[in-house]
PDB file of N, CA and C in Angstrom:
ATOM      1  N   ASP Y 285       0.845  -1.188   0.000  1.00 48.00           N
ATOM      2  CA  ASP Y 285       0.000   0.000   0.000  1.00 48.00           C
ATOM      3  C   ASP Y 285       0.879   1.237   0.000  1.00 48.00           C
ATOM      4  N   ILE Y 286       0.665   2.124  -0.980  1.00 56.00           N
ATOM      5  CA  ILE Y 286       1.482   3.332  -1.066  1.00 56.00           C
ATOM      6  C   ILE Y 286       0.775   4.546  -0.475  1.00 56.00           C
ATOM      7  N   GLY Y 287      -0.353   4.326   0.163  1.00 59.00           N
ATOM      8  CA  GLY Y 287      -1.015   5.415   0.859  1.00 59.00           C
ATOM      9  C   GLY Y 287      -2.055   6.165   0.052  1.00 59.00           C
ATOM     10  N   TYR Y 288      -2.272   5.792  -1.202  1.00 63.00           N
ATOM     11  CA  TYR Y 288      -3.276   6.468  -2.008  1.00 63.00           C
ATOM     12  C   TYR Y 288      -4.609   5.754  -1.859  1.00 63.00           C
ATOM     13  N   THR Y 289      -5.648   6.502  -1.750  1.00 67.00           N
ATOM     14  CA  THR Y 289      -6.976   5.906  -1.729  1.00 67.00           C
ATOM     15  C   THR Y 289      -7.784   6.494  -2.873  1.00 67.00           C
ATOM     16  N   HIS Y 290      -8.598   5.677  -3.447  1.00 61.00           N
ATOM     17  CA  HIS Y 290      -9.430   6.125  -4.559  1.00 61.00           C
ATOM     18  C   HIS Y 290     -10.691   6.746  -3.986  1.00 61.00           C
ATOM     19  N   ARG Y 291     -10.966   7.967  -4.383  1.00 68.00           N
ATOM     20  CA  ARG Y 291     -12.183   8.641  -3.937  1.00 68.00           C
ATOM     21  C   ARG Y 291     -12.919   9.109  -5.176  1.00 68.00           C
ATOM     22  N   ARG Y 292     -14.052   8.523  -5.420  1.00 64.00           N
ATOM     23  CA  ARG Y 292     -14.836   8.866  -6.609  1.00 64.00           C
ATOM     24  C   ARG Y 292     -15.645  10.122  -6.317  1.00 64.00           C
ATOM     25  N   SER Y 293     -15.575  11.073  -7.225  1.00 64.00           N
ATOM     26  CA  SER Y 293     -16.358  12.294  -7.041  1.00 64.00           C
ATOM     27  C   SER Y 293     -16.825  12.826  -8.387  1.00 64.00           C
ATOM     28  N   VAL Y 294     -17.961  13.467  -8.376  1.00 63.00           N
ATOM     29  CA  VAL Y 294     -18.533  14.052  -9.578  1.00 63.00           C
ATOM     30  C   VAL Y 294     -18.369  15.554  -9.483  1.00 63.00           C
ATOM     31  N   HIS Y 295     -17.795  16.174 -10.511  1.00 69.00           N
ATOM     32  CA  HIS Y 295     -17.519  17.607 -10.471  1.00 69.00           C
ATOM     33  C   HIS Y 295     -18.477  18.426 -11.314  1.00 69.00           C
ATOM     34  N   LEU Y 296     -19.211  17.763 -12.186  1.00 72.00           N
ATOM     35  CA  LEU Y 296     -20.149  18.489 -13.036  1.00 72.00           C
ATOM     36  C   LEU Y 296     -21.254  19.091 -12.161  1.00 72.00           C
ATOM     37  N   GLY Y 297     -21.375  20.391 -12.189  1.00 75.00           N
ATOM     38  CA  GLY Y 297     -22.389  21.070 -11.388  1.00 75.00           C
ATOM     39  C   GLY Y 297     -21.988  21.276  -9.941  1.00 75.00           C
ATOM     40  N   SER Y 298     -20.748  20.974  -9.587  1.00 75.00           N
ATOM     41  CA  SER Y 298     -20.282  21.131  -8.210  1.00 75.00           C
ATOM     42  C   SER Y 298     -19.967  22.593  -7.910  1.00 75.00           C
ATOM     43  N   ASP Y 299     -20.101  22.964  -6.644  1.00 79.00           N
ATOM     44  CA  ASP Y 299     -19.742  24.321  -6.217  1.00 79.00           C
ATOM     45  C   ASP Y 299     -18.232  24.487  -6.077  1.00 79.00           C
ATOM     46  N   VAL Y 300     -17.510  23.371  -5.961  1.00 76.00           N
ATOM     47  CA  VAL Y 300     -16.053  23.405  -5.794  1.00 76.00           C
ATOM     48  C   VAL Y 300     -15.390  23.307  -7.160  1.00 76.00           C
ATOM     49  N   ALA Y 301     -14.502  24.242  -7.452  1.00 74.00           N
ATOM     50  CA  ALA Y 301     -13.801  24.227  -8.743  1.00 74.00           C
ATOM     51  C   ALA Y 301     -12.875  23.016  -8.823  1.00 74.00           C
ATOM     52  N   ALA Y 302     -12.724  22.470 -10.031  1.00 72.00           N
ATOM     53  CA  ALA Y 302     -11.896  21.269 -10.213  1.00 72.00           C
ATOM     54  C   ALA Y 302     -10.450  21.519  -9.804  1.00 72.00           C
ATOM     55  N   HIS Y 303      -9.909  22.721 -10.049  1.00 71.00           N
ATOM     56  CA  HIS Y 303      -8.517  22.981  -9.691  1.00 71.00           C
ATOM     57  C   HIS Y 303      -8.324  23.051  -8.181  1.00 71.00           C
ATOM     58  N   GLU Y 304      -9.399  23.230  -7.426  1.00 76.00           N
ATOM     59  CA  GLU Y 304      -9.294  23.229  -5.963  1.00 76.00           C
ATOM     60  C   GLU Y 304      -9.403  21.819  -5.397  1.00 76.00           C
ATOM     61  N   SER Y 305     -10.270  21.011  -5.985  1.00 75.00           N
ATOM     62  CA  SER Y 305     -10.454  19.658  -5.463  1.00 75.00           C
ATOM     63  C   SER Y 305      -9.435  18.665  -6.018  1.00 75.00           C
ATOM     64  N   MET Y 306      -8.827  18.979  -7.163  1.00 78.00           N
ATOM     65  CA  MET Y 306      -7.826  18.095  -7.769  1.00 78.00           C
ATOM     66  C   MET Y 306      -6.605  18.915  -8.207  1.00 78.00           C
ATOM     67  N   PRO Y 307      -5.860  19.491  -7.262  1.00 81.00           N
ATOM     68  CA  PRO Y 307      -4.755  20.373  -7.639  1.00 81.00           C
ATOM     69  C   PRO Y 307      -3.636  19.666  -8.406  1.00 81.00           C
ATOM     70  N   GLY Y 308      -3.386  18.389  -8.110  1.00 84.00           N
ATOM     71  CA  GLY Y 308      -2.329  17.651  -8.811  1.00 84.00           C
ATOM     72  C   GLY Y 308      -2.643  17.480 -10.286  1.00 84.00           C
ATOM     73  N   VAL Y 309      -3.874  17.113 -10.585  1.00 83.00           N
ATOM     74  CA  VAL Y 309      -4.298  16.934 -11.972  1.00 83.00           C
ATOM     75  C   VAL Y 309      -4.225  18.270 -12.706  1.00 83.00           C
ATOM     76  N   HIS Y 310      -4.675  19.319 -12.042  1.00 83.00           N
ATOM     77  CA  HIS Y 310      -4.646  20.651 -12.643  1.00 83.00           C
ATOM     78  C   HIS Y 310      -3.201  21.089 -12.924  1.00 83.00           C
ATOM     79  N   ARG Y 311      -2.299  20.802 -11.992  1.00 86.00           N
ATOM     80  CA  ARG Y 311      -0.897  21.185 -12.157  1.00 86.00           C
ATOM     81  C   ARG Y 311      -0.258  20.462 -13.336  1.00 86.00           C
ATOM     82  N   VAL Y 312      -0.490  19.156 -13.451  1.00 87.00           N
ATOM     83  CA  VAL Y 312       0.088  18.382 -14.559  1.00 87.00           C
ATOM     84  C   VAL Y 312      -0.488  18.852 -15.897  1.00 87.00           C
ATOM     85  N   ALA Y 313      -1.786  19.122 -15.938  1.00 87.00           N
ATOM     86  CA  ALA Y 313      -2.390  19.616 -17.181  1.00 87.00           C
ATOM     87  C   ALA Y 313      -1.797  20.972 -17.561  1.00 87.00           C
ATOM     88  N   ALA Y 314      -1.576  21.841 -16.577  1.00 88.00           N
ATOM     89  CA  ALA Y 314      -0.986  23.152 -16.855  1.00 88.00           C
ATOM     90  C   ALA Y 314       0.455  23.004 -17.328  1.00 88.00           C
ATOM     91  N   LEU Y 315       1.213  22.077 -16.725  1.00 89.00           N
ATOM     92  CA  LEU Y 315       2.590  21.833 -17.158  1.00 89.00           C
ATOM     93  C   LEU Y 315       2.622  21.309 -18.588  1.00 89.00           C
ATOM     94  N   LEU Y 316       1.708  20.405 -18.911  1.00 90.00           N
ATOM     95  CA  LEU Y 316       1.629  19.859 -20.272  1.00 90.00           C
ATOM     96  C   LEU Y 316       1.331  20.974 -21.270  1.00 90.00           C
ATOM     97  N   GLN Y 317       0.369  21.813 -20.939  1.00 89.00           N
ATOM     98  CA  GLN Y 317       0.008  22.910 -21.839  1.00 89.00           C
ATOM     99  C   GLN Y 317       1.190  23.863 -22.025  1.00 89.00           C
ATOM    100  N   ARG Y 318       1.864  24.210 -20.936  1.00 90.00           N
ATOM    101  CA  ARG Y 318       3.014  25.116 -21.030  1.00 90.00           C
ATOM    102  C   ARG Y 318       4.140  24.481 -21.833  1.00 90.00           C
ATOM    103  N   TRP Y 319       4.365  23.172 -21.649  1.00 89.00           N
ATOM    104  CA  TRP Y 319       5.415  22.464 -22.385  1.00 89.00           C
ATOM    105  C   TRP Y 319       5.097  22.445 -23.881  1.00 89.00           C
ATOM    106  N   LEU Y 320       3.842  22.141 -24.230  1.00 89.00           N
ATOM    107  CA  LEU Y 320       3.459  22.110 -25.641  1.00 89.00           C
ATOM    108  C   LEU Y 320       3.600  23.486 -26.289  1.00 89.00           C
ATOM    109  N   LEU Y 321       3.178  24.526 -25.575  1.00 89.00           N
ATOM    110  CA  LEU Y 321       3.276  25.874 -26.134  1.00 89.00           C
ATOM    111  C   LEU Y 321       4.713  26.376 -26.171  1.00 89.00           C
ATOM    112  N   GLY Y 322       5.489  26.041 -25.154  1.00 90.00           N
ATOM    113  CA  GLY Y 322       6.872  26.509 -25.089  1.00 90.00           C
ATOM    114  C   GLY Y 322       7.811  25.752 -26.006  1.00 90.00           C
ATOM    115  N   THR Y 323       7.751  24.448 -25.970  1.00 87.00           N
ATOM    116  CA  THR Y 323       8.666  23.620 -26.754  1.00 87.00           C
ATOM    117  C   THR Y 323       8.256  23.554 -28.219  1.00 87.00           C
ATOM    118  N   HIS Y 324       6.981  23.355 -28.456  1.00 86.00           N
ATOM    119  CA  HIS Y 324       6.497  23.157 -29.820  1.00 86.00           C
ATOM    120  C   HIS Y 324       5.782  24.390 -30.372  1.00 86.00           C
ATOM    121  N   HIS Y 325       5.747  25.447 -29.595  1.00 88.00           N
ATOM    122  CA  HIS Y 325       5.115  26.710 -30.003  1.00 88.00           C
ATOM    123  C   HIS Y 325       3.673  26.502 -30.467  1.00 88.00           C
ATOM    124  N   GLY Y 326       3.018  25.514 -29.871  1.00 80.00           N
ATOM    125  CA  GLY Y 326       1.624  25.244 -30.192  1.00 80.00           C
ATOM    126  C   GLY Y 326       1.400  24.557 -31.512  1.00 80.00           C
ATOM    127  N   ALA Y 327       2.458  24.272 -32.264  1.00 87.00           N
ATOM    128  CA  ALA Y 327       2.328  23.662 -33.596  1.00 87.00           C
ATOM    129  C   ALA Y 327       2.358  22.144 -33.480  1.00 87.00           C
ATOM    130  N   ILE Y 328       1.340  21.592 -32.846  1.00 85.00           N
ATOM    131  CA  ILE Y 328       1.266  20.140 -32.694  1.00 85.00           C
ATOM    132  C   ILE Y 328       0.245  19.583 -33.668  1.00 85.00           C
ATOM    133  N   GLN Y 329       0.466  18.356 -34.072  1.00 89.00           N
ATOM    134  CA  GLN Y 329      -0.436  17.687 -34.997  1.00 89.00           C
ATOM    135  C   GLN Y 329      -1.254  16.661 -34.218  1.00 89.00           C
ATOM    136  N   PRO Y 330      -2.571  16.656 -34.396  1.00 88.00           N
ATOM    137  CA  PRO Y 330      -3.413  15.696 -33.674  1.00 88.00           C
ATOM    138  C   PRO Y 330      -2.982  14.243 -33.878  1.00 88.00           C
ATOM    139  N   LYS Y 331      -2.501  13.903 -35.082  1.00 92.00           N
ATOM    140  CA  LYS Y 331      -2.063  12.527 -35.343  1.00 92.00           C
ATOM    141  C   LYS Y 331      -0.859  12.149 -34.479  1.00 92.00           C
ATOM    142  N   GLN Y 332      -0.065  13.135 -34.091  1.00 90.00           N
ATOM    143  CA  GLN Y 332       1.155  12.887 -33.324  1.00 90.00           C
ATOM    144  C   GLN Y 332       0.962  13.082 -31.826  1.00 90.00           C
ATOM    145  N   LEU Y 333      -0.270  13.330 -31.375  1.00 89.00           N
ATOM    146  CA  LEU Y 333      -0.522  13.641 -29.980  1.00 89.00           C
ATOM    147  C   LEU Y 333      -0.012  12.558 -29.032  1.00 89.00           C
ATOM    148  N   ASP Y 334      -0.180  11.285 -29.397  1.00 92.00           N
ATOM    149  CA  ASP Y 334       0.319  10.195 -28.550  1.00 92.00           C
ATOM    150  C   ASP Y 334       1.827  10.299 -28.347  1.00 92.00           C
ATOM    151  N   SER Y 335       2.548  10.644 -29.391  1.00 92.00           N
ATOM    152  CA  SER Y 335       4.005  10.779 -29.286  1.00 92.00           C
ATOM    153  C   SER Y 335       4.389  11.949 -28.392  1.00 92.00           C
ATOM    154  N   TYR Y 336       3.671  13.070 -28.528  1.00 91.00           N
ATOM    155  CA  TYR Y 336       3.942  14.220 -27.666  1.00 91.00           C
ATOM    156  C   TYR Y 336       3.684  13.865 -26.202  1.00 91.00           C
ATOM    157  N   LEU Y 337       2.580  13.171 -25.951  1.00 91.00           N
ATOM    158  CA  LEU Y 337       2.244  12.791 -24.580  1.00 91.00           C
ATOM    159  C   LEU Y 337       3.257  11.801 -24.022  1.00 91.00           C
ATOM    160  N   ASP Y 338       3.724  10.860 -24.851  1.00 92.00           N
ATOM    161  CA  ASP Y 338       4.750   9.914 -24.407  1.00 92.00           C
ATOM    162  C   ASP Y 338       6.018  10.647 -23.985  1.00 92.00           C
ATOM    163  N   GLU Y 339       6.429  11.619 -24.777  1.00 91.00           N
ATOM    164  CA  GLU Y 339       7.634  12.380 -24.443  1.00 91.00           C
ATOM    165  C   GLU Y 339       7.435  13.191 -23.172  1.00 91.00           C
ATOM    166  N   PHE Y 340       6.269  13.803 -23.016  1.00 90.00           N
ATOM    167  CA  PHE Y 340       5.989  14.584 -21.814  1.00 90.00           C
ATOM    168  C   PHE Y 340       6.033  13.703 -20.577  1.00 90.00           C
ATOM    169  N   VAL Y 341       5.404  12.539 -20.650  1.00 90.00           N
ATOM    170  CA  VAL Y 341       5.389  11.611 -19.511  1.00 90.00           C
ATOM    171  C   VAL Y 341       6.801  11.152 -19.182  1.00 90.00           C
ATOM    172  N   PHE Y 342       7.596  10.835 -20.206  1.00 86.00           N
ATOM    173  CA  PHE Y 342       8.982  10.428 -19.983  1.00 86.00           C
ATOM    174  C   PHE Y 342       9.745  11.522 -19.251  1.00 86.00           C
ATOM    175  N   ARG Y 343       9.637  12.759 -19.732  1.00 86.00           N
ATOM    176  CA  ARG Y 343      10.343  13.870 -19.093  1.00 86.00           C
ATOM    177  C   ARG Y 343       9.810  14.142 -17.687  1.00 86.00           C
ATOM    178  N   PHE Y 344       8.490  14.079 -17.522  1.00 86.00           N
ATOM    179  CA  PHE Y 344       7.884  14.338 -16.222  1.00 86.00           C
ATOM    180  C   PHE Y 344       8.336  13.305 -15.199  1.00 86.00           C
ATOM    181  N   ASN Y 345       8.361  12.040 -15.586  1.00 84.00           N
ATOM    182  CA  ASN Y 345       8.748  10.973 -14.663  1.00 84.00           C
ATOM    183  C   ASN Y 345      10.227  11.022 -14.302  1.00 84.00           C
ATOM    184  N   ARG Y 346      11.053  11.591 -15.165  1.00 82.00           N
ATOM    185  CA  ARG Y 346      12.495  11.644 -14.908  1.00 82.00           C
ATOM    186  C   ARG Y 346      12.948  12.991 -14.346  1.00 82.00           C
ATOM    187  N   ARG Y 347      12.021  13.893 -14.028  1.00 82.00           N
ATOM    188  CA  ARG Y 347      12.386  15.255 -13.623  1.00 82.00           C
ATOM    189  C   ARG Y 347      13.205  15.304 -12.339  1.00 82.00           C
ATOM    190  N   THR Y 348      13.060  14.328 -11.466  1.00 82.00           N
ATOM    191  CA  THR Y 348      13.824  14.332 -10.213  1.00 82.00           C
ATOM    192  C   THR Y 348      14.888  13.239 -10.179  1.00 82.00           C
ATOM    193  N   SER Y 349      15.109  12.587 -11.303  1.00 78.00           N
ATOM    194  CA  SER Y 349      16.084  11.503 -11.369  1.00 78.00           C
ATOM    195  C   SER Y 349      17.492  12.030 -11.091  1.00 78.00           C
ATOM    196  N   LYS Y 350      18.223  11.292 -10.303  1.00 78.00           N
ATOM    197  CA  LYS Y 350      19.599  11.671  -9.961  1.00 78.00           C
ATOM    198  C   LYS Y 350      20.588  11.243 -11.040  1.00 78.00           C
ATOM    199  N   SER Y 351      20.148  10.351 -11.952  1.00 76.00           N
ATOM    200  CA  SER Y 351      21.092   9.802 -12.935  1.00 76.00           C
ATOM    201  C   SER Y 351      20.709  10.152 -14.364  1.00 76.00           C
ATOM    202  N   ARG Y 352      20.139  11.328 -14.586  1.00 73.00           N
ATOM    203  CA  ARG Y 352      19.750  11.706 -15.948  1.00 73.00           C
ATOM    204  C   ARG Y 352      20.945  11.751 -16.885  1.00 73.00           C
ATOM    205  N   GLY Y 353      22.109  12.122 -16.367  1.00 76.00           N
ATOM    206  CA  GLY Y 353      23.304  12.191 -17.188  1.00 76.00           C
ATOM    207  C   GLY Y 353      23.803  10.827 -17.624  1.00 76.00           C
ATOM    208  N   LEU Y 354      23.329   9.779 -16.966  1.00 82.00           N
ATOM    209  CA  LEU Y 354      23.759   8.423 -17.299  1.00 82.00           C
ATOM    210  C   LEU Y 354      22.911   7.776 -18.389  1.00 82.00           C
ATOM    211  N   LEU Y 355      21.914   8.491 -18.888  1.00 79.00           N
ATOM    212  CA  LEU Y 355      21.001   7.907 -19.868  1.00 79.00           C
ATOM    213  C   LEU Y 355      21.747   7.395 -21.097  1.00 79.00           C
ATOM    214  N   PHE Y 356      22.608   8.220 -21.682  1.00 83.00           N
ATOM    215  CA  PHE Y 356      23.361   7.790 -22.867  1.00 83.00           C
ATOM    216  C   PHE Y 356      24.285   6.635 -22.516  1.00 83.00           C
ATOM    217  N   TYR Y 357      24.922   6.689 -21.351  1.00 86.00           N
ATOM    218  CA  TYR Y 357      25.819   5.619 -20.907  1.00 86.00           C
ATOM    219  C   TYR Y 357      25.059   4.301 -20.792  1.00 86.00           C
ATOM    220  N   ARG Y 358      23.874   4.337 -20.192  1.00 84.00           N
ATOM    221  CA  ARG Y 358      23.060   3.121 -20.040  1.00 84.00           C
ATOM    222  C   ARG Y 358      22.605   2.600 -21.414  1.00 84.00           C
ATOM    223  N   LEU Y 359      22.261   3.482 -22.316  1.00 85.00           N
ATOM    224  CA  LEU Y 359      21.867   3.076 -23.662  1.00 85.00           C
ATOM    225  C   LEU Y 359      23.029   2.393 -24.373  1.00 85.00           C
ATOM    226  N   LEU Y 360      24.206   2.952 -24.220  1.00 89.00           N
ATOM    227  CA  LEU Y 360      25.398   2.359 -24.809  1.00 89.00           C
ATOM    228  C   LEU Y 360      25.673   0.972 -24.220  1.00 89.00           C
ATOM    229  N   GLN Y 361      25.529   0.845 -22.900  1.00 90.00           N
ATOM    230  CA  GLN Y 361      25.708  -0.456 -22.256  1.00 90.00           C
ATOM    231  C   GLN Y 361      24.733  -1.486 -22.828  1.00 90.00           C
ATOM    232  N   ARG Y 362      23.477  -1.104 -22.942  1.00 88.00           N
ATOM    233  CA  ARG Y 362      22.456  -2.019 -23.461  1.00 88.00           C
ATOM    234  C   ARG Y 362      22.760  -2.427 -24.900  1.00 88.00           C
ATOM    235  N   SER Y 363      23.230  -1.490 -25.703  1.00 89.00           N
ATOM    236  CA  SER Y 363      23.512  -1.816 -27.099  1.00 89.00           C
ATOM    237  C   SER Y 363      24.672  -2.793 -27.219  1.00 89.00           C
ATOM    238  N   ILE Y 364      25.603  -2.741 -26.301  1.00 91.00           N
ATOM    239  CA  ILE Y 364      26.740  -3.667 -26.328  1.00 91.00           C
ATOM    240  C   ILE Y 364      26.331  -5.051 -25.839  1.00 91.00           C
ATOM    241  N   LEU Y 365      25.454  -5.097 -24.835  1.00 91.00           N
ATOM    242  CA  LEU Y 365      25.046  -6.372 -24.251  1.00 91.00           C
ATOM    243  C   LEU Y 365      23.973  -7.099 -25.055  1.00 91.00           C
ATOM    244  N   THR Y 366      23.327  -6.398 -25.974  1.00 88.00           N
ATOM    245  CA  THR Y 366      22.252  -6.993 -26.766  1.00 88.00           C
ATOM    246  C   THR Y 366      22.806  -7.507 -28.080  1.00 88.00           C
ATOM    247  N   SER Y 367      22.379  -8.708 -28.457  1.00 88.00           N
ATOM    248  CA  SER Y 367      22.858  -9.249 -29.732  1.00 88.00           C
ATOM    249  C   SER Y 367      22.230  -8.481 -30.896  1.00 88.00           C
ATOM    250  N   PRO Y 368      22.924  -8.434 -32.015  1.00 87.00           N
ATOM    251  CA  PRO Y 368      22.446  -7.666 -33.170  1.00 87.00           C
ATOM    252  C   PRO Y 368      21.120  -8.191 -33.714  1.00 87.00           C
ATOM    253  N   ILE Y 369      20.350  -7.287 -34.291  1.00 87.00           N
ATOM    254  CA  ILE Y 369      19.084  -7.642 -34.927  1.00 87.00           C
ATOM    255  C   ILE Y 369      19.227  -7.326 -36.410  1.00 87.00           C
ATOM    256  N   THR Y 370      18.831  -8.282 -37.236  1.00 90.00           N
ATOM    257  CA  THR Y 370      18.933  -8.077 -38.682  1.00 90.00           C
ATOM    258  C   THR Y 370      17.725  -7.288 -39.194  1.00 90.00           C
ATOM    259  N   TYR Y 371      17.850  -6.783 -40.391  1.00 91.00           N
ATOM    260  CA  TYR Y 371      16.749  -6.061 -41.021  1.00 91.00           C
ATOM    261  C   TYR Y 371      15.541  -6.979 -41.187  1.00 91.00           C
ATOM    262  N   LYS Y 372      15.783  -8.239 -41.513  1.00 90.00           N
ATOM    263  CA  LYS Y 372      14.699  -9.222 -41.647  1.00 90.00           C
ATOM    264  C   LYS Y 372      13.926  -9.342 -40.348  1.00 90.00           C
ATOM    265  N   ASP Y 373      14.650  -9.362 -39.222  1.00 89.00           N
ATOM    266  CA  ASP Y 373      13.996  -9.448 -37.914  1.00 89.00           C
ATOM    267  C   ASP Y 373      13.125  -8.217 -37.643  1.00 89.00           C
ATOM    268  N   VAL Y 374      13.587  -7.057 -38.087  1.00 89.00           N
ATOM    269  CA  VAL Y 374      12.853  -5.824 -37.841  1.00 89.00           C
ATOM    270  C   VAL Y 374      11.557  -5.779 -38.640  1.00 89.00           C
ATOM    271  N   ILE Y 375      11.585  -6.222 -39.906  1.00 91.00           N
ATOM    272  CA  ILE Y 375      10.401  -6.118 -40.769  1.00 91.00           C
ATOM    273  C   ILE Y 375       9.489  -7.345 -40.684  1.00 91.00           C
ATOM    274  N   LYS Y 376       9.953  -8.381 -39.990  1.00 85.00           N
ATOM    275  CA  LYS Y 376       9.154  -9.609 -39.862  1.00 85.00           C
ATOM    276  C   LYS Y 376       7.874  -9.312 -39.091  1.00 85.00           C
ATOM    277  N   LYS Y 377       6.761  -9.842 -39.556  1.00 75.00           N
ATOM    278  CA  LYS Y 377       5.461  -9.598 -38.902  1.00 75.00           C
ATOM    279  C   LYS Y 377       5.271 -10.502 -37.718  1.00 75.00           C
TER     280      LYS Y 377
END
């Protein structure tokens, strides 16, 4: 148990604003919006939205990581320890 409890609530028609009752969700949504406008200057394509969200989640989850500088080193280690993959293997269904 990590201490989180699920509390179901309906906000439609509520007197309490959503940003007051769910500040964490509001903060992440605001960060996402600021990141999209700042990094991509708002020029995002709906077809690519999943990719943008994947990148945002990756960056958000690693924001407090102590070993961000080791990312390339770890990638290099993995590439050396992994056996080669042929083009046939990549295109095989």
